[in-house]
Coordinates of C-alpha atoms and ligand atoms in Angstrom, one line a residue:
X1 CA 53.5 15.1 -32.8
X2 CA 53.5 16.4 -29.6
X3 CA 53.8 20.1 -28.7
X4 CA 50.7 22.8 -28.9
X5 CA 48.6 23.3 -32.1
X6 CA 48.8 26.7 -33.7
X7 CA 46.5 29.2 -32.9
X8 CA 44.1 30.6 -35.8
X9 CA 41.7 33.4 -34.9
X10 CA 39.2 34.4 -37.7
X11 CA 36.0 37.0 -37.4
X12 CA 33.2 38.3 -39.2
X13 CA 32.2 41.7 -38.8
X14 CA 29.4 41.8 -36.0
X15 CA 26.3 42.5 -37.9
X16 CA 24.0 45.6 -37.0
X17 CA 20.9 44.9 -35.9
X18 CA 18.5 47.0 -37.1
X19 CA 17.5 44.3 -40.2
X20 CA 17.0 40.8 -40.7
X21 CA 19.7 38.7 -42.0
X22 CA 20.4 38.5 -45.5
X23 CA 22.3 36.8 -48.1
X24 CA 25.6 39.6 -47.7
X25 CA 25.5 38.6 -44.2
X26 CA 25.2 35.0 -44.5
X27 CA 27.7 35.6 -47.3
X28 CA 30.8 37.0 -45.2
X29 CA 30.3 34.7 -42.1
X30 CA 30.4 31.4 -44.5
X31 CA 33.7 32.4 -45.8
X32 CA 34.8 32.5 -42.2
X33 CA 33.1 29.2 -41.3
X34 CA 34.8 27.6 -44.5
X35 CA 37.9 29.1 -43.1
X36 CA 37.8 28.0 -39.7
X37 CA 36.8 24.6 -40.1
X38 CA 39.8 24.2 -43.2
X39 CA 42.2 25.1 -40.1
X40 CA 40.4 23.1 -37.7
X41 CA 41.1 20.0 -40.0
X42 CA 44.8 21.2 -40.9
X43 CA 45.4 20.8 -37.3
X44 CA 45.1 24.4 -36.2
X45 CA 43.8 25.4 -32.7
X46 CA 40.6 28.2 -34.4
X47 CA 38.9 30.9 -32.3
X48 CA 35.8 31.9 -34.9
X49 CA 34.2 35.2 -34.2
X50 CA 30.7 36.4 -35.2
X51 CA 28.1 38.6 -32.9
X52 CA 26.1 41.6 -33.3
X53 CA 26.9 45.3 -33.8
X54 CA 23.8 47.0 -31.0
X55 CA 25.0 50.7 -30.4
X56 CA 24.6 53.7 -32.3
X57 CA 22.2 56.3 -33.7
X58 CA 21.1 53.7 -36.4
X59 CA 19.5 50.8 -34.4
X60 CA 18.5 53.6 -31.8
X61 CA 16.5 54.9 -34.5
X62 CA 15.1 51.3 -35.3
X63 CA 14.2 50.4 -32.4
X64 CA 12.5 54.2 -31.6
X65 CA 10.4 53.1 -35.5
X66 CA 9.2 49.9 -34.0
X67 CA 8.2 51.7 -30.7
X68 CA 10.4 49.8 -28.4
X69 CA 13.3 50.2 -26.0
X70 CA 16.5 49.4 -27.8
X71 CA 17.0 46.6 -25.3
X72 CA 14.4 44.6 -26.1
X73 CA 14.7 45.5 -30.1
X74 CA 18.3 44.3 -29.8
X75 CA 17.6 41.0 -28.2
X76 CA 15.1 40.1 -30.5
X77 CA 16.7 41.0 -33.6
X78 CA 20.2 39.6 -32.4
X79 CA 18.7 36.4 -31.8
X80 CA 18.1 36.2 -35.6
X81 CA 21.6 36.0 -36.4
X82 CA 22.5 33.7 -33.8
X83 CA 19.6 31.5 -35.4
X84 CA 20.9 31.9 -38.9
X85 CA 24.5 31.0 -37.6
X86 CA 22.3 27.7 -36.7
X87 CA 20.8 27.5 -39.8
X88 CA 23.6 27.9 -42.1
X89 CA 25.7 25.3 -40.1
X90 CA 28.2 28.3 -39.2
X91 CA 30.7 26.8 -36.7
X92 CA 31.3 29.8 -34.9
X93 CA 33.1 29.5 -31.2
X94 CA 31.8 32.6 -29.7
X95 CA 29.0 35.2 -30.4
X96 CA 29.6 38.4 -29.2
X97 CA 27.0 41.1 -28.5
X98 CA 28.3 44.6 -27.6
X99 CA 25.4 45.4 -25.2
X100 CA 27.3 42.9 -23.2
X101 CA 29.0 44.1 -19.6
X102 CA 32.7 42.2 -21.0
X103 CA 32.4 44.3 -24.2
X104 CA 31.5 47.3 -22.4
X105 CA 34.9 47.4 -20.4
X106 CA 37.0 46.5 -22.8
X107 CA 35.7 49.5 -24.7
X108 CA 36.6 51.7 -21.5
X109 CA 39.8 50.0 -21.1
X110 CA 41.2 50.7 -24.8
X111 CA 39.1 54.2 -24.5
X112 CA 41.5 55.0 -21.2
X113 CA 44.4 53.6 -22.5
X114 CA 44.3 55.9 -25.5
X115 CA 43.8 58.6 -23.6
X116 CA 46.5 58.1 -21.2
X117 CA 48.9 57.7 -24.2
X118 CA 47.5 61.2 -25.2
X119 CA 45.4 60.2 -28.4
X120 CA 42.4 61.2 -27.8
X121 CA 41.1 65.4 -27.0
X122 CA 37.8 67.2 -26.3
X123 CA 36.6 69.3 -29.0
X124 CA 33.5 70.0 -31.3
X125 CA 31.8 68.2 -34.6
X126 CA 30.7 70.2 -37.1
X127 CA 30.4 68.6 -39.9
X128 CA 28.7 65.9 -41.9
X129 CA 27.0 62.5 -40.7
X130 CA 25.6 59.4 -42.4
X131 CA 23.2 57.7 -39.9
X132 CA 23.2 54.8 -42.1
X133 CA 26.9 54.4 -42.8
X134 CA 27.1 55.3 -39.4
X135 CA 30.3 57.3 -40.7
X136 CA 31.3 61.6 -40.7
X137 CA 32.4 62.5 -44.3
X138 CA 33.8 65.8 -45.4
X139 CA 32.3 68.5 -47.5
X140 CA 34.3 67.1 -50.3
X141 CA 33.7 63.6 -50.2
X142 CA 30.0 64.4 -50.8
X143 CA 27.9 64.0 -53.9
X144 CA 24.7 65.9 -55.1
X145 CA 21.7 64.2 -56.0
X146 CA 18.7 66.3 -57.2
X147 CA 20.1 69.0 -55.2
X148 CA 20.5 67.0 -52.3
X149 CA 23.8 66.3 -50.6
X150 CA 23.8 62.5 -49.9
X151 CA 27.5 60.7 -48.7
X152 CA 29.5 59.3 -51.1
X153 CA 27.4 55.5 -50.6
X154 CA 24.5 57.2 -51.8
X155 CA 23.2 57.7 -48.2
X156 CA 21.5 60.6 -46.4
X157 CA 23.6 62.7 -44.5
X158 CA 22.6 65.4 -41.8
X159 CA 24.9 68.5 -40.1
X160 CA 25.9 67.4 -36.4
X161 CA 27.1 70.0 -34.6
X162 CA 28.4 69.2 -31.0
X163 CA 31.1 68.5 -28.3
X164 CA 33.1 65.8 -29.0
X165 CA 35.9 64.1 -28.0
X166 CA 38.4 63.9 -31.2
X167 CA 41.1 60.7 -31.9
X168 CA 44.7 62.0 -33.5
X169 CA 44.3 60.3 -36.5
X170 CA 46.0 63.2 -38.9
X171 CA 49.4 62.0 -36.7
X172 CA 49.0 58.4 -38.1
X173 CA 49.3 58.6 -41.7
X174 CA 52.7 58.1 -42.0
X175 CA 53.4 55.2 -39.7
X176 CA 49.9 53.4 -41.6
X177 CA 51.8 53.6 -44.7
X178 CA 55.1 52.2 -43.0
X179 CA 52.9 49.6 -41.4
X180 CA 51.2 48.3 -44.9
X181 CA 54.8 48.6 -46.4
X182 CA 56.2 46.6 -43.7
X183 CA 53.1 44.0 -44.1
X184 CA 52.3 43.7 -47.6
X185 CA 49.7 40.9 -46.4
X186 CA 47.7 42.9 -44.8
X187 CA 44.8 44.6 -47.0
X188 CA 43.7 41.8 -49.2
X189 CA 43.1 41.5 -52.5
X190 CA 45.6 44.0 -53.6
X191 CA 43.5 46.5 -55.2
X192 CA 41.6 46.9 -52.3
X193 CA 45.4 47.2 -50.8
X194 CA 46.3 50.1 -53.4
X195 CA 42.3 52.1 -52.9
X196 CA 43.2 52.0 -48.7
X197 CA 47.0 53.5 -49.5
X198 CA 45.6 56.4 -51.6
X199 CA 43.0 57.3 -49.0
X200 CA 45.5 57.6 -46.2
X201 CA 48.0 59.3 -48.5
X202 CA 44.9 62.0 -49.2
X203 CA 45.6 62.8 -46.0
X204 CA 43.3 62.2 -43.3
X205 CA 41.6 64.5 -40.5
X206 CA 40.9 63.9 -36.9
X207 CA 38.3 61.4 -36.2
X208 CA 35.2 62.3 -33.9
X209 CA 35.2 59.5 -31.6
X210 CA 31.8 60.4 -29.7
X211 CA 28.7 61.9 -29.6
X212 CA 26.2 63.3 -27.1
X213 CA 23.0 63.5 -29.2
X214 CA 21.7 60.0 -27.7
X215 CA 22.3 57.7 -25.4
X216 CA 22.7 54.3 -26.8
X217 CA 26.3 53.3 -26.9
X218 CA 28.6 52.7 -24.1
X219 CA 29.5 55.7 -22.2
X220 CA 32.9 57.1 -22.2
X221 CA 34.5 57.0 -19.1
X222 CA 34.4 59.9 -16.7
X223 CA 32.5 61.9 -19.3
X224 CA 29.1 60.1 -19.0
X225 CA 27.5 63.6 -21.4
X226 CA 29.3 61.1 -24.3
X227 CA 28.8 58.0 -26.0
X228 CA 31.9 56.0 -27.6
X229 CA 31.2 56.8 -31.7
X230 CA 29.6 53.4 -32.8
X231 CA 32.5 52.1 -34.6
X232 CA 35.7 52.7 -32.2
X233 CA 32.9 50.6 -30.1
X234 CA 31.9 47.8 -32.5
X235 CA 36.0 47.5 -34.1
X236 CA 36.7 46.9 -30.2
X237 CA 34.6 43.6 -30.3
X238 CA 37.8 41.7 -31.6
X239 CA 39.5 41.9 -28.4
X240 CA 36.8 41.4 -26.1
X241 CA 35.6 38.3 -27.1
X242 CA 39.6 36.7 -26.6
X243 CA 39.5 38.3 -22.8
X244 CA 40.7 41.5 -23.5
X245 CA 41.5 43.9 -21.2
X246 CA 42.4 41.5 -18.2
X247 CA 39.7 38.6 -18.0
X248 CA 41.5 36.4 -19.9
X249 CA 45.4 37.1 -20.6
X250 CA 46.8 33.3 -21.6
X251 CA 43.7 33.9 -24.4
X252 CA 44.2 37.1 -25.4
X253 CA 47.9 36.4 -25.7
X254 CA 47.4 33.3 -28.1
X255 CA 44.4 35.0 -30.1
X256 CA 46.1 38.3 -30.4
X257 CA 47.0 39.6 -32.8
X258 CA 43.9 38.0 -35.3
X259 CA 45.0 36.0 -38.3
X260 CA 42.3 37.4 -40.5
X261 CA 39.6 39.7 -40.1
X262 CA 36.6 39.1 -43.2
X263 CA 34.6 41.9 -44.1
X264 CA 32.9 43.4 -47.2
X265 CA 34.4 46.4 -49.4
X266 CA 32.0 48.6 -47.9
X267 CA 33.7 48.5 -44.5
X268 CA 36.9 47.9 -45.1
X269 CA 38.4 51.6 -44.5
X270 CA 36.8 51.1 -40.7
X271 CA 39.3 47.8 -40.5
X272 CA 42.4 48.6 -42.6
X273 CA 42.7 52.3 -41.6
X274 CA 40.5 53.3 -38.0
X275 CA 41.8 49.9 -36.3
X276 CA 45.3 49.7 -37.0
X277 CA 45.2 53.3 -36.0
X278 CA 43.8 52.6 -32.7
X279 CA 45.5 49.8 -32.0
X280 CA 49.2 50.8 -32.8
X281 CA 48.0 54.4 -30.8
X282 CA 47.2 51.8 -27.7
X283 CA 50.7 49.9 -28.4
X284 CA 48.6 46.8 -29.5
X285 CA 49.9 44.7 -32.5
X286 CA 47.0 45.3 -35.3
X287 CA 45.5 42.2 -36.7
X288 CA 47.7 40.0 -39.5
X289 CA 45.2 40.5 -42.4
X290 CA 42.0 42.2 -43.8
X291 CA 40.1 40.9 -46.2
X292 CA 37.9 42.8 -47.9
X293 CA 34.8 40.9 -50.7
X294 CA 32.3 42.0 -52.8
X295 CA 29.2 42.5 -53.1
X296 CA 26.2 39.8 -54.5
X297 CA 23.5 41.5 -56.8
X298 CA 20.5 39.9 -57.5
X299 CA 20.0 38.9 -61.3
X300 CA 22.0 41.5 -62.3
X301 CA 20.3 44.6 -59.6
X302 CA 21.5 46.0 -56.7
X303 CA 20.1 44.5 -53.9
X304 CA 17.8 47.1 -51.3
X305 CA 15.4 46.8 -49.8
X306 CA 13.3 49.5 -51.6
X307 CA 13.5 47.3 -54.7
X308 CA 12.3 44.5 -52.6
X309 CA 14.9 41.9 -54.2
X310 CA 17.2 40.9 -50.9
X311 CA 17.6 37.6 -51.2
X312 CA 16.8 35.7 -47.5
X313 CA 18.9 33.2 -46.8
X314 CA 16.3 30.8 -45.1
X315 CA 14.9 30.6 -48.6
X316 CA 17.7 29.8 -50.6
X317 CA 18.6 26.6 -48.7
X318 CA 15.1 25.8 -48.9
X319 CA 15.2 25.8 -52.5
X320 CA 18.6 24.9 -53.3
X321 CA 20.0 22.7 -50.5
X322 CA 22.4 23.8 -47.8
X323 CA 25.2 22.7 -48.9
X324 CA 24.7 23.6 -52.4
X325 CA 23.8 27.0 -51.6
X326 CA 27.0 27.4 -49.5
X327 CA 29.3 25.7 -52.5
X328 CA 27.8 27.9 -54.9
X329 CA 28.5 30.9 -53.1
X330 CA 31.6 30.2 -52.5
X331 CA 32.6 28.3 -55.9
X332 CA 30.6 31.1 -58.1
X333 CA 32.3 34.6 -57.8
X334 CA 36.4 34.8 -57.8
X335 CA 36.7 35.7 -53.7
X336 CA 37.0 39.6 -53.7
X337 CA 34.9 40.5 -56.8
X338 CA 31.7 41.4 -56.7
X339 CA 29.1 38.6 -58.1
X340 CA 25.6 38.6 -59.4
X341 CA 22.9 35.3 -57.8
X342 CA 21.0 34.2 -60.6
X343 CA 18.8 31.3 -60.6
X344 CA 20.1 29.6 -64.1
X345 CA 23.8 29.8 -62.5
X346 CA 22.9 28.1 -59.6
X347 CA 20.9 25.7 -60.9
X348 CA 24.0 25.0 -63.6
X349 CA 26.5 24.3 -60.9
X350 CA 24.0 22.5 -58.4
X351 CA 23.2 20.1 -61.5
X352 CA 26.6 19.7 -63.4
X353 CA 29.2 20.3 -60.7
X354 CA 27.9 18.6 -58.1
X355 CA 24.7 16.2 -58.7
X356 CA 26.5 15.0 -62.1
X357 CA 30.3 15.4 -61.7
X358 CA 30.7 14.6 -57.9
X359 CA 27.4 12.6 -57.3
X360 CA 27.2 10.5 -59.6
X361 CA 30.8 9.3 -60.0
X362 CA 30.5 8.4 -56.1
X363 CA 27.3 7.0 -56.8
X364 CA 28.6 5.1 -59.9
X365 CA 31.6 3.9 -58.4
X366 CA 30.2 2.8 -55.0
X367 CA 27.0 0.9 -56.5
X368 CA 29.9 -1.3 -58.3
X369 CA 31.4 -1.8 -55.2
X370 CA 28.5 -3.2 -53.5
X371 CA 27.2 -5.4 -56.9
X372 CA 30.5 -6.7 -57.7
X373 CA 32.7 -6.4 -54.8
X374 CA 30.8 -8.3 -52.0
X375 CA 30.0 -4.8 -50.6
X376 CA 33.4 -3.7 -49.3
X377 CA 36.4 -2.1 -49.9
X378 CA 38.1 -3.7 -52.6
X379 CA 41.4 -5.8 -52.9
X380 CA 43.7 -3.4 -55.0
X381 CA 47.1 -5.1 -57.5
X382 CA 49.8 -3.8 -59.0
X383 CA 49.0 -0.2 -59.8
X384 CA 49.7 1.0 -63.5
X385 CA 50.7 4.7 -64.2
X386 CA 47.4 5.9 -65.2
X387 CA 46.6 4.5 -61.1
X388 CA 49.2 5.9 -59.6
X389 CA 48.8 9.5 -61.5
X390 CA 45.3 9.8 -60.4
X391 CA 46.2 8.7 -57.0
X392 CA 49.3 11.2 -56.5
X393 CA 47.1 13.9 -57.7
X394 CA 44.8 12.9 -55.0
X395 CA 47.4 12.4 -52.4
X396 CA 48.8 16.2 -53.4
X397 CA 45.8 17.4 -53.4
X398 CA 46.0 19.1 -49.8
X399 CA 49.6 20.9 -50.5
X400 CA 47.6 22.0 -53.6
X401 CA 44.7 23.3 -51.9
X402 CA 46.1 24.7 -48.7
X403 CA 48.1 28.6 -50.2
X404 CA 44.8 28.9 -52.2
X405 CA 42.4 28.8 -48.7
X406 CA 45.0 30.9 -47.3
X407 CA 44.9 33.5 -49.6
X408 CA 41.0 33.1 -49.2
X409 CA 41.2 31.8 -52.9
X410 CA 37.9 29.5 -52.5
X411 CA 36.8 29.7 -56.5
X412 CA 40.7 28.1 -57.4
X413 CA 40.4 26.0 -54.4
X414 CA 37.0 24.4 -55.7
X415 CA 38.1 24.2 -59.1
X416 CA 41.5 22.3 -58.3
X417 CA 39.2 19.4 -56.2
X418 CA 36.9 19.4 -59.3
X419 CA 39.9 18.8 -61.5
X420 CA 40.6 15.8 -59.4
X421 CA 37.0 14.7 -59.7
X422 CA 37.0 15.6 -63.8
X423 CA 39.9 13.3 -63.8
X424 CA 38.4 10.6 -62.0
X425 CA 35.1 10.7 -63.8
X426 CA 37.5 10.4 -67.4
X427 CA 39.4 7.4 -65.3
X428 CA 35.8 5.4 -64.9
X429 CA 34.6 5.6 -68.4
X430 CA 38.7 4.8 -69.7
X431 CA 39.5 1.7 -67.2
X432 CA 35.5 1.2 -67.7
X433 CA 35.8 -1.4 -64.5
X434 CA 32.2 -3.2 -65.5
X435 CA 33.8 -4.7 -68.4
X436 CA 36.5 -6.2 -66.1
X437 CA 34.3 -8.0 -64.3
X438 CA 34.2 -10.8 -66.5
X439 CA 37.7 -10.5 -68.5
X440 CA 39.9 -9.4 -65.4
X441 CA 38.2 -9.1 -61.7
X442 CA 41.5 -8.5 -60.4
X443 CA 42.0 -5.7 -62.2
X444 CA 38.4 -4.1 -61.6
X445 CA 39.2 -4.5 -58.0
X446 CA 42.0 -2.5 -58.3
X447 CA 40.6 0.6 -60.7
X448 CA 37.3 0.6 -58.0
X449 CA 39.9 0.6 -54.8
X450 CA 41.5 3.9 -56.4
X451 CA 38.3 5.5 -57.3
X452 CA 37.0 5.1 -53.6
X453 CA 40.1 6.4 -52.4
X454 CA 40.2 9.7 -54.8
X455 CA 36.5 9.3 -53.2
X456 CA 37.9 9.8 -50.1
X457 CA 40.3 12.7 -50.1
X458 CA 37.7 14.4 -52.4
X459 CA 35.2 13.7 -49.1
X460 CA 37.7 14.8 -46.6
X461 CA 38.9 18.0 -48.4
X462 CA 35.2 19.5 -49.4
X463 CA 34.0 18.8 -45.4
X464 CA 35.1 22.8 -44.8
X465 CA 32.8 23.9 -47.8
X466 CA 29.7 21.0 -47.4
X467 CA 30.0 19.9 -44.3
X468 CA 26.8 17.5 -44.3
X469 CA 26.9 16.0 -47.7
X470 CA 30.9 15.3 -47.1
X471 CA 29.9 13.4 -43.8
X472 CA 27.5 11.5 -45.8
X473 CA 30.2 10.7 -48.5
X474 CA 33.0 9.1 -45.8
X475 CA 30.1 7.6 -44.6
X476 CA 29.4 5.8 -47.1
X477 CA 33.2 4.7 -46.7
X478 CA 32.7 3.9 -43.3
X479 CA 35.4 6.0 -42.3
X480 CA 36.1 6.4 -38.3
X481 CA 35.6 10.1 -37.0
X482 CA 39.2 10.6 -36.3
X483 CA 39.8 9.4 -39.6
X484 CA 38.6 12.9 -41.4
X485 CA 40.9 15.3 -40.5
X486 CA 43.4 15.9 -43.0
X487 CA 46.4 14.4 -40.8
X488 CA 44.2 10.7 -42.6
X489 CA 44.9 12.3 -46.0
X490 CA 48.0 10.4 -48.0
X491 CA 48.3 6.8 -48.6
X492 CA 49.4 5.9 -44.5
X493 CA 45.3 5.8 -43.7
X494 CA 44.0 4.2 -46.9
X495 CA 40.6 2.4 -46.9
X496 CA 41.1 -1.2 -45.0
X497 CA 40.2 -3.5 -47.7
X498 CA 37.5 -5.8 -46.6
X499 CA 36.1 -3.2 -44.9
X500 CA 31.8 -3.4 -45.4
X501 CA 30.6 -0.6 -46.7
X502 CA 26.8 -0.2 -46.8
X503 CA 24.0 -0.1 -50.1
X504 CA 25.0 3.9 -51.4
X505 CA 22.8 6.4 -51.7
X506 CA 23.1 9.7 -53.8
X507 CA 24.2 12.8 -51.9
X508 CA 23.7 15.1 -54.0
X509 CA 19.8 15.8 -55.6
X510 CA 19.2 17.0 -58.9
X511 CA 17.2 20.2 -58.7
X512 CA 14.2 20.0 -61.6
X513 CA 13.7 23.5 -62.5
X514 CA 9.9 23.7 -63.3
X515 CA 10.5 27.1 -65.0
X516 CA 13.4 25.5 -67.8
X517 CA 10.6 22.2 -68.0
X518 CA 8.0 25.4 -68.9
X519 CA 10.0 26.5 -71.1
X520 CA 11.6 23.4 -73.1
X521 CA 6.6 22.7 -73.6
Ligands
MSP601 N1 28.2 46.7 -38.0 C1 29.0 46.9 -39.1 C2 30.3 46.1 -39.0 C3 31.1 46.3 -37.7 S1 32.5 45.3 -37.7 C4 33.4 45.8 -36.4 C5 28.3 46.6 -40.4 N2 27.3 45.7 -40.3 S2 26.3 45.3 -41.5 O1 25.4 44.5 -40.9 O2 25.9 46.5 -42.2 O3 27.2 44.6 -42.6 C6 27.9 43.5 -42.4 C7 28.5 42.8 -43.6 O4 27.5 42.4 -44.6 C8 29.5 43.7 -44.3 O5 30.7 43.0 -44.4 C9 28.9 43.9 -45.7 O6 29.9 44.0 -46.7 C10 28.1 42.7 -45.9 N3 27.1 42.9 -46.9 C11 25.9 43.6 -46.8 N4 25.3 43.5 -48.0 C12 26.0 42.8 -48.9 C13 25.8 42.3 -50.2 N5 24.8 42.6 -51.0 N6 26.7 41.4 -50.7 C14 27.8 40.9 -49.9 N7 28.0 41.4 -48.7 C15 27.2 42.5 -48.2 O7 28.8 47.0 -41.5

């Protein structure tokens, strides 16, 4: 085909840096990497987004605690997430920081623009703030704990009083409920959808778009007293990485509007509310979709850091495995619910789903191939209907799997390939191919030439989820790079029989949980 590949642009929110990285963060920037390389492999031309959120009152106030300037606090602790992103095997194609001179005018630009358009007024704050929601609430939104007034998260809050310049976002209610009528796609999953549509048809104030109490954040233009409010800064991120407002304008045209932006049910009135606002205000199409999952807990707590449970990510994969920390994140929790880490679960999956189900049976069926098979790919027959069932279902397995990652559907997704390998592993013990050896070697040629190619869509589809353990897998089959996207899938690029294939060795480790061995003395 010739012609130019769609564009997909997916991003993460960009992660404040006044903590280290943690299992929520590591949690909503997989989903995008899972994403993005799923498109990548369907063909699609992705732009992946992560970076780091630097402005505002709360990472001023960290860096101030630590005793250093905010520059230097935000370089260090940025560089944390750019080294998880490492870590984790995140395939992101950009990492934006918004102390950055391109993010700074691009902030300007969309600040002026709205302005100029009329959207944006000097006034005064009085009201309530949330340093660590970095969010005003009203009087009404507020709870009272032990006589204190805390926001409706559960954090502090504190009276700010000062000028400020003020965005019309009481005029957009109206055309924001037109806009998610007219795009039912947009606020995903759809209760999130339905909590969003009652807020804005609450009603909803003017939103203080400044502050003058400090000085980190990126000044408003021609009113250098002000700082741009944190968030209208951060939300503008999206643009400026795809060469918004003029450094890039083929990019930005193909990027823009974004396919998806993934963020967590905490932030999700920012991205489904604020940002259409501002955009459609600035005659800029908002993005296609929001997404908005839930949150992990930690054997059943909240996670804070005043319990001292945050799970690090650094040690999870140390424990666990990479790629079976990633699958089990992902494969655990229905996307968009919230989801509790326990060790037992994760051991359960890490054992069953993947060392037994998926290991083994490529273990099983490629140490046959080697023994019996002169060590390469088969010579299959005539194919029975029992083959060619298992082999349609491996062939359909892409048209299967594709709606499900596009509804961000990962736990259905997972579970359909796992059908495909359940089937497979119910094929071995039926066709049981080392009893053919000696009564029909034609035939046992045939049942292990299907199993290694079920092997080999299930190797090529899993590569967006566990990207090192699939490459060992078509390895193991010897398959060409340009042989695993998913244009290969389908019977046209089958295994070449004959083809050597090398002594197999397991992918996937068992994990022997000393604690269940203490337990079982
Ligand atoms: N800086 C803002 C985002 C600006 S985007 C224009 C921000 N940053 S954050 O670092 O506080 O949070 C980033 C993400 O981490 C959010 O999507 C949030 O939902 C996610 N998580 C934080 N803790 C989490 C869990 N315990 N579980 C899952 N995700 C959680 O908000």
């Amino acid at each position: 085909m010739t012609g130019h590949k769609q564009p997909y642009y997916i991003t993460t929110p960009i992660y404040y840096v006044n903590d280290k990285p943690h299992i929520g963060h590591a949690y909503t920037t997989l989903a995008c990497d899972v994403l993005a390389r799923f498109k990548r492999l369907d063909g699609f031309d992705v732009m992946f987004l992560t970076g780091t959120d630097e402005h505002g009152q709360k990472v001023d106030k960290s860096a101030a605690a630590k005793g250093i300037d905010p520059q230097t606090f935000t370089d260090q602790v940025s560089q944390n997430f750019r080294d998880l992103a490492g870590h984790m095997n995140f395939s992101n194609d950009d990492f934006i920081r918004t102390t950055e001179e391109r993010h700074k005018k691009a902030c300007q630009a969309l600040w002026n623009t709205l302005l100029e358009k009329g959207e944006i007024y000097l006034g005064s704050y009085d009201g309530w703030y949330s340093v660590r929601d970095e969010a005003f609430y009203g009087e009404k939104e507020l709870i009272e704990k032990d006589g204190e007034k805390l926001a409706p998260t559960g954090a502090p809050v504190e009276w700010v009083s000062e000028p400020s310049y003020f965005f019309k976002l009481s005029a957009w209610g109206d055309r924001l409920l037109k806009f998610y009528d007219d795009n039912p796609d947009f606020i995903a999953p759809p209760s999130r959808r339905n909590e969003v549509i009652s807020f804005v048809k609450g009603g909803m104030h003017d939103l203080s778009v400044s502050r003058t109490s400090f000085k980190w954040g990126v000044p408003v233009p021609g009113d250098e007293d002000h700082v741009m409010y944190v968030w209208l800064d951060a939300l503008t991120n999206y643009l400026t990485a795809i060469g918004y407002p003029d450094v890039d304008p083929a990019k930005l045209e193909k990027f823009w509007p974004a396919d998806l932006h993934m963020v967590g049910k905490d932030i999700l009135r920012f991205h489904a509310v604020y940002w259409p606002a501002f955009l459609l205000a600035a005659d800029i199409a908002p993005p296609k979709r929001v997404f908005a999952h839930g949150w992990w807990t930690n054997e059943g707590q909240k996670i804070s850091k005043s319990i001292g449970n945050v799970i690090d990510p650094y040690d999870l994969t140390e424990r666990y495995g990479l790629d079976q920390t990633r699958y089990f994140l992902l494969r655990e929790v229905p996307f968009g619910n919230d989801g509790d880490f326990g060790h037992r679960a994760m051991v359960s999956r890490m054992n069953s789903e993947l060392a037994n189900d998926l290991g083994n049976m490529c273990q099983r069926v490629l140490s046959m191939i080697h023994k019996n098979c002169n060590a390469a790919v088969p010579t299959p027959g005539e194919f029975t209907d029992a083959d060619k069932d298992i082999l349609g279902k491996a062939h359909g397995m892409l048209d299967t799997v594709r709606p499900l990652f596009d509804e961000q559907a990962f736990h259905k997704a997972l579970e359909a390939i796992w059908s495909l390998v359940g089937d497979a592993n119910r094929y071995v013990d039926e066709m049981a191919p080392w009893g053919l050896k000696k009564t029909d070697p034609a035939r046992m040629e045939t049942v292990l030439y299907i199993l290694a190619e079920v092997i080999r869509h299930v190797g090529i589809l899993v590569q967006p989820i566990m990207p090192d353990s699939a490459a060992k897998i078509l390895d193991l089959l010897v398959l060409a790079d340009e042989k695993r996207g998913f244009e290969a899938l389908g019977p046209d690029h089958a295994l070449a029989v004959g083809t050597e294939l090398p002594k197999p060795e397991g992918v996937f480790p068992r994990f022997v949980d000393p604690e269940a061995e203490g337990e079982k003395a």
